[in-house]
Coordinates of C-alpha atoms in Angstrom, one line a residue:
M1 CA -96.9 -28.0 10.8
S2 CA -96.3 -24.4 9.9
S3 CA -98.2 -21.7 7.9
A4 CA -95.3 -19.4 7.6
F5 CA -94.4 -18.0 4.2
F6 CA -92.7 -15.1 2.6
E7 CA -93.5 -13.2 -0.7
I8 CA -91.7 -12.6 -3.9
A9 CA -93.3 -10.5 -6.7
G10 CA -96.7 -11.1 -5.1
H11 CA -96.2 -14.9 -4.9
K12 CA -96.2 -16.7 -1.5
I13 CA -93.5 -19.3 -0.9
S14 CA -93.2 -21.5 2.1
P15 CA -89.8 -21.7 3.8
D16 CA -90.6 -25.0 5.4
H17 CA -89.9 -28.6 4.4
Y18 CA -92.6 -30.7 2.8
I19 CA -92.7 -34.2 4.4
N20 CA -95.5 -36.8 4.2
G21 CA -97.9 -34.4 2.5
Q22 CA -97.5 -31.6 5.1
R23 CA -95.4 -28.5 5.6
V24 CA -92.9 -29.0 8.5
A25 CA -91.1 -26.2 10.2
A26 CA -87.6 -26.3 11.6
A27 CA -85.8 -24.9 14.6
E28 CA -82.8 -24.0 12.4
S29 CA -82.8 -21.9 9.2
F30 CA -80.5 -20.1 6.9
E31 CA -80.7 -16.8 5.1
L32 CA -81.4 -16.5 1.4
F33 CA -80.3 -13.5 -0.7
C34 CA -81.3 -12.3 -4.1
P35 CA -78.4 -12.3 -6.6
I36 CA -79.9 -9.4 -8.5
D37 CA -79.5 -6.8 -5.7
Q38 CA -78.4 -8.7 -2.7
R39 CA -81.6 -8.1 -0.7
L40 CA -82.7 -10.6 1.9
L41 CA -85.4 -12.8 0.5
G42 CA -86.1 -14.7 3.7
R43 CA -85.0 -17.5 5.9
V44 CA -85.4 -21.1 4.8
A45 CA -85.7 -24.2 7.0
E46 CA -82.6 -26.3 7.6
G47 CA -83.1 -30.0 7.6
S48 CA -82.0 -31.9 10.7
A49 CA -81.4 -35.6 11.3
N50 CA -85.0 -35.8 12.4
H51 CA -86.3 -34.2 9.2
V52 CA -84.2 -36.6 7.1
D53 CA -85.5 -39.6 9.1
A54 CA -89.1 -38.4 8.8
A55 CA -88.8 -37.9 5.1
I56 CA -87.3 -41.3 4.5
R57 CA -89.8 -43.0 6.7
A58 CA -92.6 -41.3 4.9
A59 CA -91.2 -42.3 1.5
E60 CA -90.8 -45.9 2.7
R61 CA -94.4 -46.1 3.9
A62 CA -95.7 -44.7 0.6
F63 CA -93.5 -46.8 -1.6
P64 CA -95.5 -50.1 -1.7
T65 CA -98.8 -48.5 -2.7
W66 CA -97.2 -46.1 -5.2
A67 CA -95.1 -48.9 -6.7
A68 CA -98.2 -51.2 -7.0
L69 CA -100.0 -48.8 -9.2
T70 CA -99.8 -49.4 -12.9
A71 CA -97.9 -47.0 -15.1
A72 CA -101.2 -45.7 -16.5
E73 CA -102.5 -45.0 -12.9
R74 CA -99.3 -43.1 -12.0
K75 CA -99.6 -41.2 -15.2
L76 CA -102.9 -39.7 -14.1
Y77 CA -101.3 -38.3 -11.0
L78 CA -98.2 -37.0 -12.8
D79 CA -100.3 -35.4 -15.6
R80 CA -102.1 -33.5 -12.8
F81 CA -98.7 -32.6 -11.3
A82 CA -97.6 -31.0 -14.6
E83 CA -100.9 -29.2 -14.9
E84 CA -100.4 -27.7 -11.5
I85 CA -96.9 -26.5 -12.5
G86 CA -98.4 -24.9 -15.5
K87 CA -101.0 -23.1 -13.4
R88 CA -98.2 -21.6 -11.3
A89 CA -96.1 -20.6 -14.3
D90 CA -95.9 -16.9 -13.3
A91 CA -94.9 -17.9 -9.8
F92 CA -92.2 -20.3 -10.9
S93 CA -90.8 -17.8 -13.3
A94 CA -90.7 -14.8 -11.0
V95 CA -89.4 -16.8 -8.0
E96 CA -86.6 -18.5 -9.8
S97 CA -85.6 -15.3 -11.5
N98 CA -85.3 -13.6 -8.1
D99 CA -83.8 -16.7 -6.3
A100 CA -81.2 -17.7 -8.9
G101 CA -80.8 -14.6 -11.1
V102 CA -81.9 -16.4 -14.3
L103 CA -83.7 -14.6 -17.1
L104 CA -87.4 -14.1 -16.4
S105 CA -88.1 -14.5 -20.2
R106 CA -86.3 -17.8 -20.3
M107 CA -88.2 -19.1 -17.4
R108 CA -91.6 -18.2 -18.9
H109 CA -90.9 -19.3 -22.5
G110 CA -88.4 -22.2 -22.0
V111 CA -88.0 -23.6 -18.5
V112 CA -91.5 -23.9 -17.2
P113 CA -92.9 -25.6 -20.4
R114 CA -89.8 -27.9 -20.2
A115 CA -90.5 -28.7 -16.6
M116 CA -94.1 -29.7 -17.4
L117 CA -92.8 -31.8 -20.3
N118 CA -90.3 -33.5 -18.0
I119 CA -93.1 -34.9 -16.0
T120 CA -95.6 -35.8 -18.7
W121 CA -93.1 -37.2 -21.2
F122 CA -91.6 -39.7 -18.7
A123 CA -95.0 -40.6 -17.4
Q124 CA -96.0 -41.6 -20.9
H125 CA -92.7 -43.3 -21.6
A126 CA -93.1 -45.5 -18.6
L127 CA -96.1 -47.1 -20.3
D128 CA -93.7 -48.4 -23.0
L129 CA -91.4 -50.1 -20.5
Q130 CA -94.0 -52.3 -18.7
T131 CA -92.9 -55.4 -20.7
R132 CA -90.3 -55.9 -23.4
P133 CA -90.2 -59.5 -24.6
I134 CA -87.1 -60.9 -26.1
D135 CA -87.8 -64.1 -28.0
T136 CA -85.0 -66.7 -28.5
E137 CA -85.2 -70.3 -29.7
Q138 CA -85.2 -71.6 -26.1
A139 CA -87.3 -69.0 -24.2
R140 CA -89.3 -65.9 -24.0
H141 CA -87.6 -63.2 -21.8
I142 CA -90.0 -60.7 -20.3
V143 CA -87.9 -57.7 -19.3
K144 CA -89.5 -55.8 -16.4
H145 CA -88.5 -52.4 -14.9
D146 CA -89.4 -52.7 -11.2
P147 CA -89.2 -49.5 -9.1
A148 CA -86.1 -49.5 -6.8
G149 CA -87.5 -47.8 -3.7
V150 CA -86.7 -44.4 -2.1
A151 CA -84.8 -42.1 -4.4
V152 CA -82.8 -39.0 -3.2
I153 CA -82.6 -36.2 -5.8
I154 CA -80.1 -33.4 -5.3
T155 CA -80.1 -30.5 -7.8
P156 CA -77.9 -27.6 -8.5
W157 CA -78.5 -23.8 -8.2
N158 CA -78.1 -22.9 -11.9
S159 CA -81.5 -24.4 -13.0
P160 CA -83.3 -25.8 -10.0
L161 CA -86.8 -26.2 -11.6
M162 CA -85.8 -27.8 -14.8
L163 CA -83.2 -30.2 -13.3
S164 CA -85.5 -31.2 -10.5
T165 CA -88.3 -32.2 -12.8
W166 CA -85.8 -33.8 -15.2
K167 CA -85.0 -36.3 -12.4
L168 CA -88.4 -36.4 -10.7
G169 CA -90.2 -37.3 -13.9
P170 CA -88.6 -40.7 -14.5
A171 CA -88.2 -41.5 -10.8
L172 CA -91.9 -41.0 -10.0
A173 CA -93.1 -42.5 -13.2
A174 CA -91.1 -45.7 -12.6
G175 CA -92.8 -46.1 -9.2
N176 CA -90.2 -44.8 -6.8
T177 CA -90.9 -42.4 -4.0
C178 CA -88.7 -39.3 -3.9
I179 CA -86.9 -36.9 -1.5
L180 CA -85.8 -33.7 -3.2
K181 CA -82.9 -31.8 -1.6
P182 CA -82.9 -28.4 -3.2
P183 CA -79.8 -26.2 -3.7
E184 CA -79.2 -24.0 -0.7
W185 CA -78.4 -21.0 -2.9
A186 CA -81.7 -21.3 -4.8
P187 CA -84.3 -23.6 -3.1
L188 CA -87.5 -21.7 -3.6
T189 CA -88.9 -23.2 -6.8
C190 CA -88.4 -26.6 -5.3
S191 CA -90.7 -25.4 -2.5
L192 CA -93.2 -24.4 -5.1
L193 CA -93.0 -27.9 -6.6
A194 CA -94.2 -29.2 -3.3
D195 CA -97.3 -26.9 -3.6
A196 CA -97.9 -28.2 -7.1
A197 CA -97.6 -31.8 -6.0
H198 CA -99.9 -31.3 -3.0
A199 CA -102.5 -29.6 -5.3
A200 CA -102.2 -32.6 -7.7
A201 CA -103.1 -34.9 -4.7
L202 CA -99.9 -37.0 -5.0
P203 CA -100.3 -39.4 -2.1
A204 CA -98.5 -38.4 1.1
G205 CA -94.9 -39.5 1.2
V206 CA -94.5 -40.0 -2.6
F207 CA -92.8 -36.6 -3.0
N208 CA -90.9 -34.9 -0.2
V209 CA -88.8 -31.8 0.0
V210 CA -86.1 -31.4 2.7
Q211 CA -84.1 -28.2 2.5
G212 CA -80.7 -27.5 3.8
T213 CA -77.0 -27.4 3.1
G214 CA -75.2 -30.2 1.3
A215 CA -72.7 -30.7 4.1
N216 CA -75.5 -31.2 6.7
T217 CA -78.8 -32.3 5.1
G218 CA -77.5 -33.7 1.9
A219 CA -74.8 -35.8 3.7
K220 CA -77.4 -37.3 6.0
L221 CA -79.7 -38.3 3.1
V222 CA -77.1 -39.9 0.8
S223 CA -75.5 -41.9 3.7
D224 CA -78.8 -43.5 4.9
P225 CA -79.0 -47.2 4.1
R226 CA -82.8 -47.0 3.5
V227 CA -82.2 -45.0 0.3
A228 CA -82.2 -47.1 -2.9
R229 CA -81.0 -44.5 -5.5
V230 CA -79.1 -41.1 -5.4
S231 CA -79.2 -38.8 -8.4
F232 CA -77.0 -35.7 -8.2
T233 CA -76.0 -32.9 -10.5
G234 CA -73.2 -30.6 -9.3
S235 CA -69.5 -30.4 -8.7
V236 CA -66.9 -33.1 -8.8
P237 CA -65.7 -32.7 -5.1
T238 CA -69.3 -33.0 -3.9
A239 CA -69.9 -36.0 -6.1
K240 CA -66.9 -37.8 -4.7
R241 CA -68.3 -37.4 -1.2
I242 CA -71.7 -38.5 -2.3
A243 CA -70.4 -41.6 -4.1
Q244 CA -68.3 -42.5 -1.1
A245 CA -71.2 -42.2 1.3
A246 CA -73.6 -44.0 -0.9
G247 CA -71.0 -46.6 -1.9
A248 CA -70.8 -47.7 1.7
N249 CA -74.3 -49.0 1.3
L250 CA -73.9 -50.2 -2.3
V251 CA -76.4 -47.6 -3.4
P252 CA -76.2 -46.7 -7.1
C253 CA -75.5 -43.1 -8.0
S254 CA -76.2 -41.1 -11.1
L255 CA -73.7 -38.2 -11.3
E256 CA -73.8 -35.3 -13.8
L257 CA -70.8 -33.1 -13.0
G258 CA -70.4 -30.4 -15.5
G259 CA -67.5 -29.9 -17.9
K260 CA -64.9 -28.0 -19.7
S261 CA -66.3 -28.5 -23.1
P262 CA -64.5 -27.6 -26.4
F263 CA -66.1 -25.3 -29.0
I264 CA -64.2 -26.2 -32.3
V265 CA -64.3 -23.9 -35.3
L266 CA -62.9 -25.4 -38.4
A267 CA -61.5 -23.4 -41.3
D268 CA -64.6 -24.3 -43.5
A269 CA -67.1 -23.1 -40.8
D270 CA -69.7 -20.4 -41.3
I271 CA -67.8 -17.8 -39.2
D272 CA -70.7 -15.6 -38.5
N273 CA -72.9 -18.5 -37.3
A274 CA -70.1 -20.0 -35.3
A275 CA -69.3 -16.6 -33.6
A276 CA -73.0 -15.9 -32.8
T277 CA -73.3 -19.4 -31.2
A278 CA -70.0 -18.8 -29.3
A279 CA -71.5 -15.7 -27.8
L280 CA -74.4 -17.9 -26.4
M281 CA -71.8 -19.5 -24.1
Y282 CA -72.2 -16.4 -21.9
R283 CA -75.9 -17.0 -21.2
N284 CA -76.9 -17.4 -17.6
A285 CA -73.7 -15.6 -16.8
G286 CA -71.8 -18.7 -18.0
Q287 CA -73.4 -20.8 -15.3
V288 CA -74.3 -23.6 -17.7
C289 CA -72.6 -27.0 -17.6
L290 CA -73.2 -27.5 -21.3
A291 CA -71.3 -24.4 -22.4
G292 CA -68.4 -24.8 -24.8
T293 CA -66.0 -22.7 -22.7
R294 CA -62.8 -23.6 -24.6
L295 CA -62.8 -22.0 -28.0
L296 CA -60.6 -23.9 -30.4
V297 CA -60.3 -22.0 -33.7
D298 CA -58.4 -22.8 -36.9
E299 CA -55.4 -20.5 -37.1
K300 CA -56.4 -19.5 -40.7
I301 CA -59.6 -17.9 -39.6
V302 CA -59.0 -16.8 -36.0
D303 CA -58.7 -13.1 -36.7
A304 CA -62.0 -13.0 -38.6
F305 CA -63.7 -15.1 -35.9
I306 CA -62.5 -12.8 -33.1
T307 CA -63.7 -9.7 -34.9
T308 CA -67.1 -11.3 -35.6
M309 CA -67.6 -12.7 -32.1
R310 CA -66.6 -9.4 -30.5
R311 CA -69.4 -7.7 -32.4
Y312 CA -71.9 -10.1 -31.0
V313 CA -70.6 -9.9 -27.4
E314 CA -70.6 -6.1 -27.5
N315 CA -74.3 -6.2 -28.3
L316 CA -75.2 -8.4 -25.3
V317 CA -77.5 -6.7 -22.9
I318 CA -76.3 -7.1 -19.3
G319 CA -78.7 -6.2 -16.5
D320 CA -81.7 -7.1 -14.4
P321 CA -82.9 -10.6 -15.4
R322 CA -86.5 -9.5 -14.8
D323 CA -86.2 -7.1 -17.7
E324 CA -87.3 -8.7 -21.0
A325 CA -84.4 -7.0 -22.8
T326 CA -81.7 -8.5 -20.6
E327 CA -79.6 -11.3 -22.0
I328 CA -77.1 -11.8 -19.2
G329 CA -77.9 -11.5 -15.5
P330 CA -75.9 -11.8 -12.3
I331 CA -73.7 -14.5 -10.9
I332 CA -75.6 -16.5 -8.3
H333 CA -73.6 -15.8 -5.1
P334 CA -70.7 -13.6 -3.7
R335 CA -68.7 -16.8 -3.2
Q336 CA -69.1 -17.7 -6.9
V337 CA -68.1 -14.2 -7.8
E338 CA -64.9 -14.7 -5.9
R339 CA -64.3 -18.0 -7.6
V340 CA -64.7 -16.4 -11.1
T341 CA -62.5 -13.4 -10.4
G342 CA -59.9 -15.6 -8.8
F343 CA -59.7 -17.8 -11.9
V344 CA -59.2 -14.7 -14.2
E345 CA -56.7 -13.0 -12.0
R346 CA -54.6 -16.2 -11.7
A347 CA -54.8 -16.8 -15.4
V348 CA -53.6 -13.2 -16.2
S349 CA -50.8 -13.6 -13.7
A350 CA -49.7 -16.8 -15.5
G351 CA -49.5 -15.0 -18.9
A352 CA -53.1 -15.0 -20.3
R353 CA -54.2 -12.0 -22.3
V354 CA -57.7 -10.5 -21.9
L355 CA -59.3 -9.9 -25.3
W356 CA -62.5 -8.5 -23.7
G357 CA -64.0 -8.4 -20.2
G358 CA -61.9 -9.6 -17.3
A359 CA -63.6 -7.4 -14.7
M360 CA -66.8 -6.7 -12.8
H361 CA -69.7 -5.0 -14.7
P362 CA -70.9 -1.7 -13.2
F363 CA -74.5 -2.8 -13.2
G364 CA -74.2 -4.5 -9.8
A365 CA -72.1 -6.3 -7.2
Q366 CA -72.6 -9.8 -8.7
Y367 CA -72.4 -8.9 -12.4
Y368 CA -69.2 -9.9 -14.3
R369 CA -68.3 -8.9 -17.9
P370 CA -68.3 -11.6 -20.6
T371 CA -64.6 -12.5 -20.8
L372 CA -62.3 -14.0 -23.4
L373 CA -58.8 -15.0 -22.5
T374 CA -56.1 -16.0 -25.0
D375 CA -52.4 -16.8 -24.9
V376 CA -53.3 -19.7 -22.6
K377 CA -51.5 -23.1 -22.5
Q378 CA -53.2 -26.5 -22.5
G379 CA -51.9 -27.2 -19.0
D380 CA -53.1 -23.9 -17.5
E381 CA -55.7 -24.0 -14.7
I382 CA -58.0 -21.8 -16.7
V383 CA -58.0 -24.4 -19.5
Q384 CA -58.3 -27.4 -17.3
T385 CA -60.7 -26.5 -14.5
E386 CA -64.4 -25.5 -14.8
V387 CA -65.0 -21.9 -13.9
F388 CA -68.8 -21.8 -14.1
G389 CA -68.9 -18.1 -14.9
P390 CA -68.8 -15.9 -18.1
V391 CA -65.2 -16.8 -18.9
L392 CA -64.0 -18.4 -22.1
T393 CA -60.5 -19.3 -23.4
L394 CA -59.2 -19.2 -27.0
Q395 CA -56.6 -21.5 -28.5
T396 CA -55.7 -22.1 -32.1
F397 CA -54.9 -25.2 -34.1
T398 CA -53.4 -25.9 -37.5
S399 CA -54.9 -29.4 -38.3
D400 CA -57.8 -31.6 -37.4
E401 CA -55.6 -33.8 -35.4
E402 CA -54.4 -30.9 -33.3
A403 CA -57.9 -29.7 -32.7
I404 CA -59.0 -33.2 -31.6
E405 CA -56.0 -33.5 -29.3
L406 CA -56.7 -30.1 -27.7
A407 CA -60.4 -31.0 -27.4
N408 CA -59.7 -34.2 -25.6
G409 CA -56.9 -32.8 -23.5
T410 CA -58.8 -32.3 -20.2
D411 CA -60.2 -34.6 -17.5
Y412 CA -63.7 -33.6 -18.4
G413 CA -66.0 -35.0 -21.1
L414 CA -69.5 -33.7 -20.9
G415 CA -70.3 -32.0 -24.2
G416 CA -68.9 -30.1 -27.1
V417 CA -69.6 -28.0 -30.2
C418 CA -68.0 -28.4 -33.7
Y419 CA -68.6 -25.9 -36.5
G420 CA -67.5 -26.6 -40.1
E421 CA -68.7 -28.1 -43.4
T422 CA -71.2 -30.7 -42.1
T423 CA -69.4 -33.9 -43.3
H424 CA -66.0 -32.5 -42.1
A425 CA -67.4 -31.3 -38.8
T426 CA -69.2 -34.6 -38.1
A427 CA -66.0 -36.5 -38.7
V428 CA -64.1 -34.4 -36.2
A429 CA -67.0 -34.5 -33.7
E430 CA -67.0 -38.2 -33.7
Q431 CA -63.4 -38.3 -32.5
V432 CA -64.0 -35.9 -29.5
R433 CA -64.4 -37.8 -26.3
T434 CA -67.6 -36.5 -24.7
G435 CA -71.0 -37.7 -23.8
F436 CA -72.5 -35.6 -26.6
I437 CA -71.5 -33.0 -29.1
W438 CA -73.4 -30.6 -31.3
V439 CA -72.5 -30.2 -35.0
N440 CA -73.2 -26.7 -36.4
S441 CA -75.7 -26.1 -33.5
F442 CA -76.0 -25.8 -29.8
G443 CA -78.5 -26.8 -27.2
I444 CA -80.7 -29.2 -29.3
R445 CA -82.1 -31.7 -26.8
D446 CA -84.7 -34.5 -26.9
L447 CA -86.0 -36.3 -23.8
A448 CA -85.6 -39.6 -25.6
A449 CA -81.9 -39.1 -26.1
P450 CA -79.1 -40.0 -23.7
F451 CA -77.5 -37.2 -21.6
G452 CA -74.4 -37.4 -19.5
G453 CA -70.6 -37.2 -19.5
I454 CA -67.5 -39.3 -19.3
K455 CA -64.3 -39.0 -17.3
R456 CA -64.8 -36.3 -14.5
S457 CA -68.0 -35.2 -16.1
G458 CA -70.0 -37.9 -14.5
I459 CA -71.3 -41.5 -14.3
G460 CA -74.4 -42.7 -16.0
R461 CA -76.9 -41.3 -18.5
E462 CA -80.2 -39.5 -18.1
G463 CA -83.1 -39.3 -20.6
G464 CA -85.3 -41.9 -22.3
D465 CA -84.7 -45.5 -21.4
W466 CA -81.5 -44.6 -19.7
S467 CA -83.3 -42.8 -16.9
F468 CA -85.5 -45.8 -16.2
E469 CA -82.5 -48.1 -16.3
F470 CA -81.1 -46.1 -13.4
F471 CA -84.3 -45.6 -11.3
C472 CA -85.4 -49.3 -11.7
D473 CA -84.3 -52.8 -10.9
V474 CA -84.4 -54.5 -14.3
K475 CA -85.6 -58.0 -14.0
D476 CA -85.7 -60.8 -16.6
V477 CA -88.6 -63.2 -16.3
V478 CA -87.6 -66.3 -18.4
V479 CA -90.4 -68.5 -19.7
P480 CA -89.1 -71.6 -21.6
K481 CA -90.7 -72.5 -24.9
K482 CA -90.3 -76.2 -24.5
P483 CA -90.8 -78.4 -21.4
F484 CA -87.7 -78.1 -19.1
R485 CA -86.1 -80.9 -17.2
A486 CA -83.2 -80.2 -14.8
S487 CA -80.0 -81.8 -15.9
F488 CA -76.4 -81.3 -14.8
A489 CA -75.4 -81.6 -18.5
Q490 CA -77.5 -78.5 -19.3
Q491 CA -75.7 -76.4 -16.7

């Protein structure tokens, strides 16, 4: 056990793992740097094979007792967990802002309340899934959602707190025990989650945090045959490796893999509203899987749209995410900066034209200007591949059919946006092949609704019943309504 910690904005964070209700130090560690100003935040424990084994054994031991609790009993624990997150709202906000470069104001007013809701909402929803009878003429079918076992949860660096709780909520509420593998570029709010879980008196082994790199710690977790479920949000290449490792043990995986979503602006759209929403695609320095990064605009209104959107983009405040006035902060890591700049440079070399941006911002080493590229072709890398930075492309169309063809013309299918007269925009949106699409809006979410993508954007759905379908073994208890006698004729 270790008592080591380091401090961010007056808040103490443990760099150690959290296994079986205790902090566990490691011989190996890795450095963690702040994306705002590149200062060293500290060193974080690297999970070894022994740490992975200890966490899985702890989760296995805790599973029978946790699974045997009623949904109402688990809800008492989870409600306290959410309360402890709320008590630490300032710490979660300050730490994730420094760790991941996200806006401090967004953490305070959006992410922390949502993280609490992720826990309490799914705890309540589990009560509704205890029994769901299906009555037929022959029998009564009692559909039960039994917990699967040990769940491994792997979250990305762009929103670690929100996405961790988004998965932990249903997994724990269903009766699974969990091992959370935080993102190596932004692991610290996951460490704070362990503190909140400990203060809420979650039984030892129910919730564990093992830090480390994906290639080392993550690979060991997902390939272990004792694991019953793997839930991952991240990149397509990593997802393929996870699916291959888990598949060897026939372990189900839920994979949310980002996208290259279309943002369609029809000729009858409210141009000002559409342009203002399009500027939102640069939030979190473009590091948002939901962003509509491919602007598809009707040729008849494209000039007016560009003029209007430029005005909104020029007013965006780029700077320190801890400043309340800031609207766009830094890119998470130097390697991600290289990725973004490489995409833009190759696109320009291939003939793309920069309408604005296209270069680093003078505020700091990891700040990139909001960028819009036009004169791109459908087959270009910049159109087909997720950049995950503040870079959008612009293409035009002359008919609904062409807009739909362009929208569907990538290997991704996570989300989308469609602006236009409501009936018209809805009709177009229904023909776009994505997991979800917003009409004349963006970012409206409800925990009861399904979330996930198609094609290379992932496998499975999260939210509402869909989360429980994944984290549970669904069982049908069949009770006949009439006396049953075995007969070969009946079979």
